[in-house]
Amino acid sequence: MSKSYQLLDQLPMPIVVIDSKSNFIYYNNMFVSFCQLSPRVLKKRKKFTDVVKIKNDIFNNLIKSAISEDRSIVSEELDATLAAVVQEMIYIVIKATPQRVGTEREEVLISINDMTLEYKLQDKYQIKLNELKELHGQLQQADKLATLGEINANITHEVNNPLTVAMGVSEQLLISINRNPSKLNYDRIKKNANSIFNALTKIQLIMTNMSIYAYKGHNKKEYFDLISIMKGSIDLIVTIYKKEKISIEFQSQTEKILTFNNKIEIQQVFVNLLNNAKDAIKIVCKKNGCVKISIINNKTENCIDVEIEDNGPGIPKNIQEQIFNPFFTTKPVGKGTGLGLPICKRIMEEHQGDIFIKSSSSKGTKFIVRLPLVEVGSFVLNDNLMENLIDNTSVRILVVDDESEILNLFQQIFDGDGFSMIGSSSSSEALKLLDKFQIDLIISDYNLSTTTATEFAKKIRKKLPIVPILYLTSPKFVKHFEEDKDSLNISGIITKPFEKDSIIKLVQKTLHNKRD
Amino acid sequence: MLTIKTYLKESTCMVEFEGRIDEDSVFDQVLEIKTNEYHFNFEKIEMINSCGIRNWMTFIGEIDDSAKILYQKCSQVIIEQMNMVNGFIKQGASIESFYAPYYCDPCDIEIKMLLNSDAIKNRKAPVVHCSKCQKEMEFDGIEDQYFNFI
């Protein structure tokens, strides 16, 4: 055996030398182990492909290419089987290096990288990960139901109040009608009917709120007004708070804050924190127990902060470090699972947000729930979806509207048709987005809360002279499109109400015209 | 999957392994038995991969260094891995016996012969005769490589 072959015997990977017809010239000891045949049996096999079976003609083509191009060629990951163990698939990467021996003979040195173990471990990892996700979903639901159980008794009381009113008024109404059917006081009847209607509406709201909270929904995110989510959360716990004589103060910088999130999960976070705040205040039996909630647009961090502050006893420093750990609880046995805050943490991470203690002292604790701006949230989700597509020729569309229903409608329209939609509720935030990311088309509601689409378009044109802009408006504002069509190069108009097909056609036509 | 059977023979912990030593293998039940002698029987081990070796080495690292360890009836797959990875055999441990492949050409029979480590001289396969035709059997491997662990 030549010296170079002796060297190959010392290498810890399977090495084979073959001729141009894939016949064995040499193989090292590791190759003998790799193919799980004894040397005696292996000697009887003439060709590489008699021992390592690779689909189609991939191996032969690899060898031909290495020889004709006179360079090393590495294969992609190949499915193969060994003649010794045909029922088991292996996954290998082959490097073929051609060598000329003298003037005539072509040899090819094959080194084999066996990836089978990594492949199988990855499959196992995926299965375990999916099981963990499933388990986490169940834990999350269990935590929700446990909280619902705690507040259920008080919700029953809350429902009984309007029910009593409705029943009482109905009874009075019946008595009045029966007493004097010919002389009905219609104003009084109308007033009583309204009382009944209001009472029943309140009950319906409570029931809807509860069922939404308890619903084990999917992970889908949509555009929601964060303030309405907080109000819904407060409605769920307000009765307990009244019972414990704890006041709630809620303030927000604006009347509406659109975010892109899973409403049910965010509500779960808020209810969890409000429940914990109530429990903290109860510990010290405070007479003037109070929880303050603020929603702030944090311009420094470019996010939305929801502050929930109680005037309970505070959380000791050594416990603060542990409260987000699973199964850690300071509550008595049977009272807390220790899962509430870890679940909240995970929910916020999945929303590209965060939850943390801002401050804690003997005067109380302030938690911050941090959410990304609506533009960031929708960009992260939609762009990640697009990146997973092999053929990423998706079109990125920015939709600016301060109505969550409109944004959700467009989200549905553009879902899965090769479009990636980013929603924004504010022209100023949308302009920042245009500085950072490439946008292929902009759809803007004409009457935004702080400006008009005309003013918005003027600012866009200073940065991006040719990106197509479509106005979204009701028929009575079409004149603005006519005015801006030429001066601001507005490509088209969508009038409400609209249908999916017409939107898609208009977008495709607009993009086609842009390319021309 | 790995099955582990343990029992005490006087003060020696006898351990019989069966199946596959891989990334899922757990050896806690052996560690729970605190003694100063362990005999590991690998006769029924069918497969061991690199993750299994890692788990094995973590396990034997947790056995007290002063304990006596004997590897018995090591199957061919165990021997092949022992020769590839340093550390499978704990420092101070010894291999009492193992299986080696032999072949009889006239009878076309393959067998796994149980050999004692003491019988191996100069890393050469001992002479074995076919039980059918009594002729000398051929060692069905690469001697240098197979007996490297000795």
XYZ file of C-alpha atoms in Angstrom:
666
model
C 0.000 0.000 0.000
C 1.316 3.439 -0.863
C 2.358 5.843 1.908
C -0.499 8.240 1.164
C -3.014 5.447 1.591
C -1.378 4.486 4.880
C -1.943 8.028 5.997
C -5.598 7.816 5.032
C -5.925 4.798 7.329
C -5.204 7.054 10.292
C -8.004 9.495 9.527
C -11.132 9.311 11.723
C -13.597 9.556 8.840
C -14.589 7.162 6.056
C -12.340 7.675 3.007
C -12.555 5.812 -0.282
C -10.557 6.038 -3.497
C -12.401 5.000 -6.651
C -11.795 5.094 -10.368
C -13.928 6.987 -12.865
C -16.360 4.060 -13.003
C -16.806 4.061 -9.200
C -14.828 0.848 -8.721
C -12.962 0.589 -5.415
C -9.260 1.209 -5.509
C -8.831 1.668 -1.783
C -10.827 2.287 1.404
C -9.688 3.046 4.929
C -10.588 1.265 8.182
C -13.173 3.863 9.108
C -15.027 3.133 5.872
C -15.152 -0.546 6.865
C -16.776 0.452 10.180
C -19.034 2.974 8.449
C -20.566 0.463 6.026
C -20.994 -2.174 8.788
C -19.576 -4.996 6.703
C -16.668 -7.212 7.608
C -13.515 -6.722 5.469
C -14.043 -10.151 3.991
C -17.517 -9.280 2.702
C -16.500 -5.797 1.594
C -13.683 -7.253 -0.546
C -16.320 -8.940 -2.691
C -18.039 -5.657 -3.529
C -16.581 -3.996 -6.611
C -18.239 -0.600 -6.707
C -18.853 2.122 -4.181
C -22.535 2.128 -5.120
C -22.762 -1.603 -4.278
C -22.115 -0.659 -0.669
C -23.566 2.836 -0.314
C -26.798 3.199 -2.246
C -27.648 6.746 -3.254
C -30.828 7.690 -5.100
C -30.953 8.224 -8.828
C -27.720 9.049 -10.535
C -26.587 11.668 -8.057
C -23.337 9.948 -7.120
C -22.267 9.185 -10.699
C -23.008 12.760 -11.761
C -20.986 14.054 -8.826
C -17.957 11.969 -9.876
C -18.288 12.988 -13.524
C -18.449 16.664 -12.575
C -15.431 16.420 -10.255
C -13.378 14.788 -13.028
C -14.521 17.032 -15.886
C -14.122 20.228 -13.855
C -10.923 18.951 -12.246
C -11.835 20.299 -8.814
C -13.297 19.148 -5.483
C -17.050 19.052 -5.387
C -19.131 18.802 -2.220
C -22.580 17.291 -2.491
C -25.689 18.550 -0.753
C -27.074 16.354 2.007
C -27.882 12.991 0.423
C -30.338 10.283 1.420
C -28.669 6.899 1.238
C -28.815 3.353 2.559
C -26.088 0.870 3.344
C -26.156 -2.513 1.703
C -25.650 -4.026 5.153
C -28.648 -2.232 6.709
C -31.079 -1.454 3.874
C -34.020 -0.675 6.111
C -32.361 2.342 7.713
C -31.912 5.636 5.936
C -28.659 7.524 6.453
C -27.845 11.132 5.580
C -24.393 11.901 4.243
C -22.414 14.653 2.607
C -19.767 13.551 0.133
C -16.700 15.434 -1.019
C -15.207 14.169 -4.282
C -11.639 15.201 -5.128
C -10.195 14.109 -8.478
C -6.549 13.007 -8.761
C -4.614 12.195 -11.872
C -2.216 9.283 -11.511
C 0.490 9.380 -14.131
C -0.874 10.420 -17.508
C -3.807 8.109 -17.801
C -5.597 7.095 -14.687
C -8.194 9.228 -13.002
C -8.878 8.524 -9.379
C -11.373 10.213 -7.153
C -10.896 10.511 -3.411
C -14.236 10.396 -1.600
C -14.608 11.579 1.981
C -17.900 10.953 3.728
C -19.464 13.106 6.421
C -22.175 11.078 8.168
C -24.921 13.523 9.274
C -27.421 10.841 10.300
C -27.185 11.450 14.023
C -27.621 15.233 13.678
C -30.594 14.678 11.396
C -32.301 12.337 13.866
C -31.524 14.572 16.832
C -33.073 17.522 15.040
C -36.247 15.515 14.375
C -36.387 14.531 18.035
C -35.770 18.101 19.107
C -38.635 19.344 16.937
C -40.996 16.761 18.404
C -39.986 17.645 21.975
C -40.314 21.338 21.210
C -43.822 20.854 19.832
C -44.747 18.827 22.912
C -43.449 21.609 25.135
C -45.392 24.213 23.190
C -48.532 22.124 23.529
C -47.910 21.708 27.252
C -47.310 25.387 27.662
C -50.565 26.156 25.891
C -52.360 23.848 28.312
C -50.677 25.475 31.309
C -51.627 28.870 30.001
C -55.230 27.806 29.656
C -55.206 26.205 33.104
C -53.896 29.425 34.601
C -56.619 31.404 32.866
C -59.324 29.087 34.125
C -57.895 29.159 37.631
C -58.114 32.961 37.591
C -61.597 32.793 36.147
C -62.567 30.427 38.945
C -61.381 32.965 41.491
C -63.388 35.790 40.035
C -66.403 33.684 39.053
C -68.239 33.930 42.351
C -68.065 37.696 42.195
C -69.152 37.814 38.587
C -72.254 35.879 39.602
C -72.994 38.647 42.064
C -72.308 41.210 39.363
C -74.809 39.513 37.048
C -77.458 39.181 39.759
C -77.657 42.949 40.220
C -78.843 43.886 36.718
C -80.917 40.695 36.627
C -82.758 41.816 39.752
C -83.334 45.234 38.194
C -84.646 43.683 34.959
C -86.967 41.354 36.826
C -88.238 44.065 39.145
C -88.966 46.515 36.345
C -90.599 43.777 34.196
C -92.876 42.896 37.119
C -93.871 46.523 37.637
C -94.557 46.897 33.939
C -96.822 43.845 33.904
C -98.698 45.083 36.976
C -99.254 48.530 35.374
C -100.463 47.007 32.111
C -102.794 44.551 33.835
C -104.186 47.185 36.218
C -105.283 49.591 33.515
C -104.921 48.171 30.005
C -106.901 50.965 28.382
C -104.900 53.794 29.953
C -101.274 52.993 29.232
C -98.596 55.534 30.046
C -96.350 55.105 27.005
C -93.550 57.295 28.379
C -93.378 55.155 31.470
C -93.468 51.938 29.424
C -90.646 53.251 27.250
C -88.606 54.199 30.322
C -89.118 50.754 31.880
C -88.257 49.007 28.614
C -85.026 50.977 28.430
C -84.143 49.995 32.007
C -84.690 46.320 31.165
C -82.671 46.628 27.954
C -79.755 48.325 29.741
C -79.720 45.724 32.495
C -79.714 42.857 29.986
C -77.006 44.538 27.906
C -74.820 44.741 30.996
C -75.303 41.028 31.650
C -74.490 40.215 28.044
C -71.308 42.271 28.251
C -70.168 40.483 31.389
C -70.891 37.079 29.838
C -69.146 37.964 26.588
C -66.123 39.255 28.426
C -65.868 36.076 30.472
C -66.263 33.769 27.505
C -63.680 35.685 25.496
C -61.274 35.467 28.406
C -61.872 31.740 28.887
C -61.632 30.977 25.187
C -58.640 28.826 24.289
C -57.892 30.605 21.109
C -55.229 30.295 18.481
C -52.081 32.391 18.458
C -53.373 34.759 15.804
C -52.555 38.394 16.268
C -54.808 41.199 15.081
C -55.125 44.942 15.439
C -56.792 45.925 18.705
C -57.306 49.041 20.740
C -55.202 48.454 23.869
C -57.430 50.719 25.941
C -60.492 48.611 25.228
C -58.520 45.476 26.172
C -57.599 47.083 29.508
C -61.188 48.166 30.104
C -62.350 44.604 29.445
C -59.771 43.319 31.946
C -60.924 45.813 34.566
C -64.546 44.724 34.011
C -63.574 41.159 34.894
C -62.101 42.082 38.275
C -64.029 45.183 39.263
C -66.482 43.304 41.473
C -63.729 41.743 43.586
C -62.059 45.106 43.860
C -65.317 46.666 45.085
C -65.737 43.868 47.591
C -62.206 44.417 48.913
C -62.746 48.186 48.812
C -59.821 48.714 46.463
C -60.138 51.596 44.032
C -58.928 51.545 40.431
C -57.637 54.604 38.631
C -57.134 54.244 34.900
C -55.671 56.889 32.644
C -54.289 57.011 29.133
C -52.578 59.711 27.104
C -54.958 59.142 24.192
C -58.446 57.747 23.710
C -57.294 54.942 21.498
C -53.992 53.088 21.121
C -53.825 50.536 18.339
C -51.546 47.567 18.842
C -50.985 44.352 16.939
C -51.462 41.521 19.385
C -53.441 38.552 20.557
C -56.198 40.226 22.551
C -56.993 37.197 24.704
C -53.379 36.719 25.744
C -52.796 40.392 26.520
C -55.981 40.418 28.575
C -54.661 37.384 30.454
C -51.524 39.346 31.348
C -53.533 42.332 32.579
C -55.956 40.225 34.640
C -53.055 38.329 36.181
C -51.344 41.528 37.282
C -54.550 43.094 38.573
C -55.291 39.942 40.555
C -51.800 39.929 42.034
C -52.124 43.626 42.932
C -55.387 42.906 44.735
C -53.794 40.003 46.637
C -50.848 42.187 47.644
C -53.119 44.887 49.033
C -55.245 42.290 50.850
C -52.178 40.981 52.707
C -51.781 44.245 54.563
C -55.551 44.828 54.882
C -55.109 48.310 53.605
C -58.146 50.570 54.013
C -57.270 52.874 51.154
C -56.123 50.187 48.762
C -55.617 51.566 45.286
C -54.371 50.338 41.932
C -53.313 52.890 39.323
C -53.164 51.974 35.662
C -51.553 54.173 33.038
C -50.954 53.600 29.351
C -48.102 55.687 28.032
C -46.505 56.138 24.649
C -42.844 55.743 25.615
C -41.041 57.861 23.017
C -37.577 57.115 24.435
C -37.924 53.373 24.052
C -40.284 53.686 21.074
C -42.923 51.459 22.610
C -46.115 51.451 24.643
C -45.868 51.020 28.397
C -48.775 49.856 30.528
C -48.034 50.672 34.163
C -49.900 48.830 36.901
C -49.094 50.183 40.343
C -50.493 49.069 43.697
C -49.995 50.451 47.206
C -49.387 47.054 48.740
C -46.412 46.056 50.911
C -43.949 45.777 48.010
C -41.864 42.794 46.916
C -38.559 42.067 48.708
C -35.497 42.329 46.473
C -34.555 38.656 46.809
C -38.036 37.625 45.716
C -38.154 40.080 42.808
C -35.422 38.043 41.110
C -37.521 34.894 41.317
C -41.068 35.915 40.576
C -40.843 35.104 36.897
C -39.502 31.615 37.608
C -42.016 28.804 36.984
C -43.705 27.404 40.106
C -42.307 30.098 42.368
C -45.027 31.539 44.598
C -45.284 33.353 47.903
C -48.952 32.480 48.296
C -50.090 29.767 50.726
C -50.428 26.182 49.487
C -53.491 25.825 47.289
C -53.692 29.537 46.580
C -51.175 30.134 43.827
C -49.700 27.889 41.123
C -46.628 30.034 40.602
C -47.306 29.962 36.891
C -49.099 33.270 36.374
C -46.106 35.566 35.994
C -43.910 33.114 34.009
C -46.806 32.704 31.588
C -47.196 36.484 31.368
C -43.475 36.758 30.658
C -43.692 34.250 27.855
C -46.753 35.930 26.340
C -44.957 39.256 26.289
C -41.840 37.728 24.733
C -44.000 36.258 22.004
C -45.306 39.763 21.392
C -41.748 41.121 21.125
C -42.515 42.952 24.376
C -41.599 42.563 28.022
C -42.923 42.578 31.579
C -40.859 43.686 34.548
C -40.925 45.392 37.931
C -40.240 49.093 37.563
C -40.097 49.771 41.289
C -41.011 48.211 44.575
C -40.917 49.540 48.129
C -42.973 49.434 51.307
C -45.333 51.862 49.567
C -46.182 49.550 46.716
C -45.077 47.918 43.484
C -45.195 49.105 39.888
C -45.186 46.599 37.050
C -44.574 47.604 33.450
C -46.067 45.668 30.546
C -44.220 46.794 27.459
C -45.594 46.354 23.945
C -44.008 47.248 20.631
C -45.642 49.909 18.496
C -48.252 48.573 16.127
C -45.914 49.004 13.155
C -43.135 46.947 14.755
C -45.484 44.195 15.865
C -47.068 43.746 12.468
C -43.735 44.083 10.639
C -42.054 41.394 12.742
C -44.885 38.925 12.210
C -45.493 39.482 8.528
C -41.894 39.777 7.471
C -40.963 36.599 9.310
C -43.763 34.812 7.486
C -42.440 36.107 4.182
C -38.864 35.088 4.926
C -39.977 31.505 5.327
C -41.188 31.392 1.755
C -38.640 29.885 -0.598
C -39.545 32.179 -3.457
C -39.616 35.481 -1.618
C -40.987 37.804 -4.237
C -43.526 39.200 -1.800
C -44.800 42.733 -1.987
C -44.575 44.855 1.156
C -47.627 47.054 1.692
C -47.975 49.712 4.373
C -51.569 50.405 5.420
C -52.177 53.514 7.538
C -55.528 53.750 9.313
C -56.507 54.409 12.904
C -59.412 51.930 12.842
C -58.493 48.439 13.981
C -61.377 46.945 11.983
C -59.998 48.390 8.732
C -56.474 47.194 9.486
C -57.760 43.706 10.330
C -59.783 43.675 7.114
C -56.718 44.504 5.039
C -54.698 41.922 7.009
C -57.219 39.294 5.910
C -57.251 40.564 2.316
C -53.483 40.432 1.965
C -52.979 37.238 3.948
C -51.156 34.607 1.915
C -51.365 36.158 -1.523
C -47.682 37.039 -1.773
C -48.249 40.252 0.164
C -46.665 41.274 3.422
C -48.752 43.914 5.183
C -47.552 46.294 7.857
C -50.214 48.246 9.702
C -49.815 51.666 11.217
C -52.237 53.906 13.059
C -50.104 57.022 12.906
C -48.634 58.939 9.968
C -45.589 59.993 12.009
C -44.741 56.395 12.945
C -45.397 55.328 9.367
C -42.866 57.904 8.138
C -40.241 56.494 10.524
C -40.952 53.055 9.130
C -40.343 54.302 5.585
C -36.869 55.437 6.655
C -35.977 51.963 7.834
C -37.613 49.509 5.462
C -38.389 49.140 1.826
C -42.106 49.515 1.165
C -43.580 48.712 -2.233
C -46.969 50.394 -1.870
C -48.768 52.640 0.642
C -52.499 52.678 1.361
C -53.593 55.544 3.592
C -56.957 56.441 5.036
C -57.708 59.994 3.974
C -58.918 61.258 7.362
C -56.264 60.200 9.855
C -56.714 61.302 13.477
C -53.961 63.959 13.433
C -53.613 64.777 9.738
C -54.937 64.116 6.236
C -53.582 61.784 3.610
C -52.684 64.872 1.490
C -50.297 66.149 4.171
C -49.009 62.635 4.731
C -48.403 62.159 0.989
C -46.465 65.448 0.793
C -44.081 64.182 3.482
C -43.758 60.794 1.781
C -42.909 62.403 -1.550
C -39.972 64.258 0.025
C -38.424 60.868 0.861
C -39.850 58.589 -1.800
C -40.897 60.296 -5.045
C -42.114 57.180 -6.819
C -43.540 54.720 -4.283
C -47.205 54.196 -5.253
C -49.770 55.693 -2.866
C -53.464 54.788 -2.777
C -56.035 56.834 -0.845
C -58.672 55.024 1.206
C -61.804 57.031 1.773
C -65.576 57.332 1.460
C -67.061 58.511 -1.868
C -67.608 62.050 -0.580
C -63.864 62.655 -0.272
C -62.975 61.456 -3.786
C -62.347 65.072 -4.771
C -59.123 65.055 -2.723
C -57.839 62.244 -4.878
C -58.675 64.255 -8.008
C -56.765 67.227 -6.590
C -53.703 65.209 -5.564
C -53.595 62.727 -8.424
C -51.126 64.696 -10.525
C -49.528 67.038 -8.002
C -48.610 64.264 -5.553
C -48.614 61.349 -7.998
C -51.375 59.466 -6.192
C -51.883 56.188 -8.056
C -55.467 55.427 -7.184
C -58.311 55.429 -4.704
C -60.148 52.787 -2.700
C -63.640 53.805 -1.716
C -65.500 52.264 1.198
C -67.084 49.783 1.270
C -64.714 47.594 -0.730
C -64.227 43.960 -1.658
C -61.139 41.777 -1.572
C -60.978 41.107 -5.318
C -61.159 44.761 -6.250
C -58.372 45.619 -3.791
C -56.093 42.890 -5.106
C -56.737 43.927 -8.719
C -56.058 47.579 -7.960
C -52.843 46.763 -6.077
C -51.607 44.503 -8.878
C -52.444 47.108 -11.521
C -50.713 49.844 -9.524
C -47.557 47.791 -9.074
C -47.569 46.793 -12.726
C -47.816 50.448 -13.777
C -44.970 51.311 -11.431
C -42.711 48.720 -13.074
C -43.564 50.138 -16.490
C -34.256 2.116 24.103
C -31.974 1.031 26.931
C -33.034 -1.392 29.620
C -30.894 -1.695 32.732
C -31.113 -4.560 35.174
C -29.223 -4.262 38.439
C -28.734 -6.632 41.331
C -26.281 -7.068 44.145
C -24.034 -10.053 44.338
C -22.519 -9.754 47.799
C -21.145 -6.231 47.632
C -20.783 -6.110 43.856
C -23.338 -4.261 41.778
C -24.091 -6.402 38.725
C -25.481 -4.375 35.846
C -26.870 -5.833 32.640
C -27.507 -3.443 29.761
C -29.852 -4.292 26.927
C -30.768 -2.335 23.796
C -29.289 0.947 22.608
C -27.074 3.444 24.383
C -27.948 6.804 22.886
C -29.026 10.377 23.650
C -32.001 9.152 25.690
C -30.054 6.762 27.905
C -30.255 7.440 31.613
C -28.069 5.603 34.122
C -29.463 7.019 37.380
C -30.605 3.647 38.714
C -27.004 2.431 38.695
C -25.758 5.540 40.484
C -28.344 5.025 43.219
C -26.502 1.861 44.229
C -23.495 2.996 46.202
C -20.924 0.258 46.306
C -17.232 -0.192 45.593
C -17.433 -2.728 42.769
C -19.433 -2.686 39.558
C -19.627 -5.315 36.825
C -21.098 -4.042 33.555
C -22.431 -6.643 31.144
C -22.768 -5.399 27.561
C -23.728 -8.675 25.900
C -27.136 -7.418 24.816
C -26.137 -3.983 23.586
C -27.112 -3.643 19.916
C -26.044 -0.094 19.200
C -24.216 2.860 20.710
C -23.866 6.281 19.098
C -21.780 9.347 19.899
C -24.505 10.865 22.105
C -24.725 7.577 23.981
C -20.980 7.620 24.538
C -21.239 11.142 25.921
C -23.998 10.059 28.332
C -21.948 6.994 29.280
C -18.857 9.032 30.054
C -20.875 11.471 32.178
C -22.287 8.493 34.060
C -19.023 6.730 34.787
C -17.456 10.036 35.744
C -19.913 10.112 38.627
C -18.826 6.739 39.976
C -16.269 7.061 42.710
C -12.723 6.785 41.351
C -11.861 4.222 44.007
C -14.571 1.813 42.841
C -13.508 -1.260 40.897
C -15.154 -1.525 37.493
C -15.208 -4.529 35.208
C -16.535 -4.526 31.643
C -17.875 -7.960 30.690
C -19.045 -9.610 27.493
C -18.670 -6.435 25.465
C -20.547 -6.730 22.197
C -18.843 -5.898 18.894
C -20.460 -2.442 18.688
C -19.064 -1.592 22.137
C -15.556 -2.685 21.153
C -15.721 -0.636 17.954
C -16.746 2.473 19.877
C -14.136 1.853 22.595
C -11.488 1.912 19.902
C -12.758 5.198 18.491
C -13.333 7.238 21.630
C -10.932 7.756 24.473
C -12.629 7.735 27.856
C -15.250 5.054 27.329
C -13.221 2.820 29.598
C -12.898 4.560 32.958
C -9.377 5.032 34.245
C -8.541 1.988 36.312
C -11.340 -0.143 34.862
C -10.619 -3.376 33.070
C -12.209 -5.380 30.290
C -12.712 -8.953 31.302
C -14.333 -10.372 28.179
C -15.695 -9.380 24.806
C -17.120 -10.758 21.585
C -15.076 -10.969 18.395
C -16.279 -11.890 14.892
C -15.023 -15.080 13.249
C -15.851 -16.760 9.942
C -15.617 -20.287 8.636
C -15.173 -20.292 4.857
C -16.008 -23.971 4.114
C -19.174 -23.849 6.214
C -19.979 -20.209 5.384
C -20.743 -19.519 9.056
C -20.221 -16.235 10.920
C -20.009 -16.312 14.717
C -19.324 -13.927 17.552
C -16.819 -15.631 19.825
C -16.581 -14.736 23.475
C -12.929 -14.090 24.332
C -11.195 -13.250 27.559
C -8.895 -10.258 27.374
C -6.150 -12.351 28.967
C -6.147 -14.622 25.907
C -5.092 -11.820 23.565
C -1.360 -11.629 22.902
C 0.266 -8.908 20.804
C -3.138 -7.779 19.583
C -3.559 -10.962 17.568
C -6.822 -12.859 17.317
C -6.605 -16.202 19.131
C -7.133 -19.377 17.130
C -10.735 -20.541 17.074
C -12.041 -23.728 15.484
C -15.342 -24.164 13.729
C -17.716 -26.274 15.812
C -19.038 -27.894 12.632
C -15.956 -28.792 10.578
C -13.272 -28.234 13.230
C -11.210 -26.188 10.780
C -9.517 -23.007 11.942
C -11.788 -20.000 11.590
C -10.730 -16.673 10.137
C -10.908 -13.551 12.270
C -13.512 -11.445 10.484
C -12.139 -8.012 11.149
C -8.987 -5.899 11.144
C -6.911 -7.198 14.053
C -4.889 -4.031 14.628
C -8.037 -2.008 14.814
C -10.231 -4.432 16.753
C -7.789 -5.240 19.549
C -6.469 -1.713 19.846
C -8.192 -1.198 23.218
C -6.072 -3.907 24.888
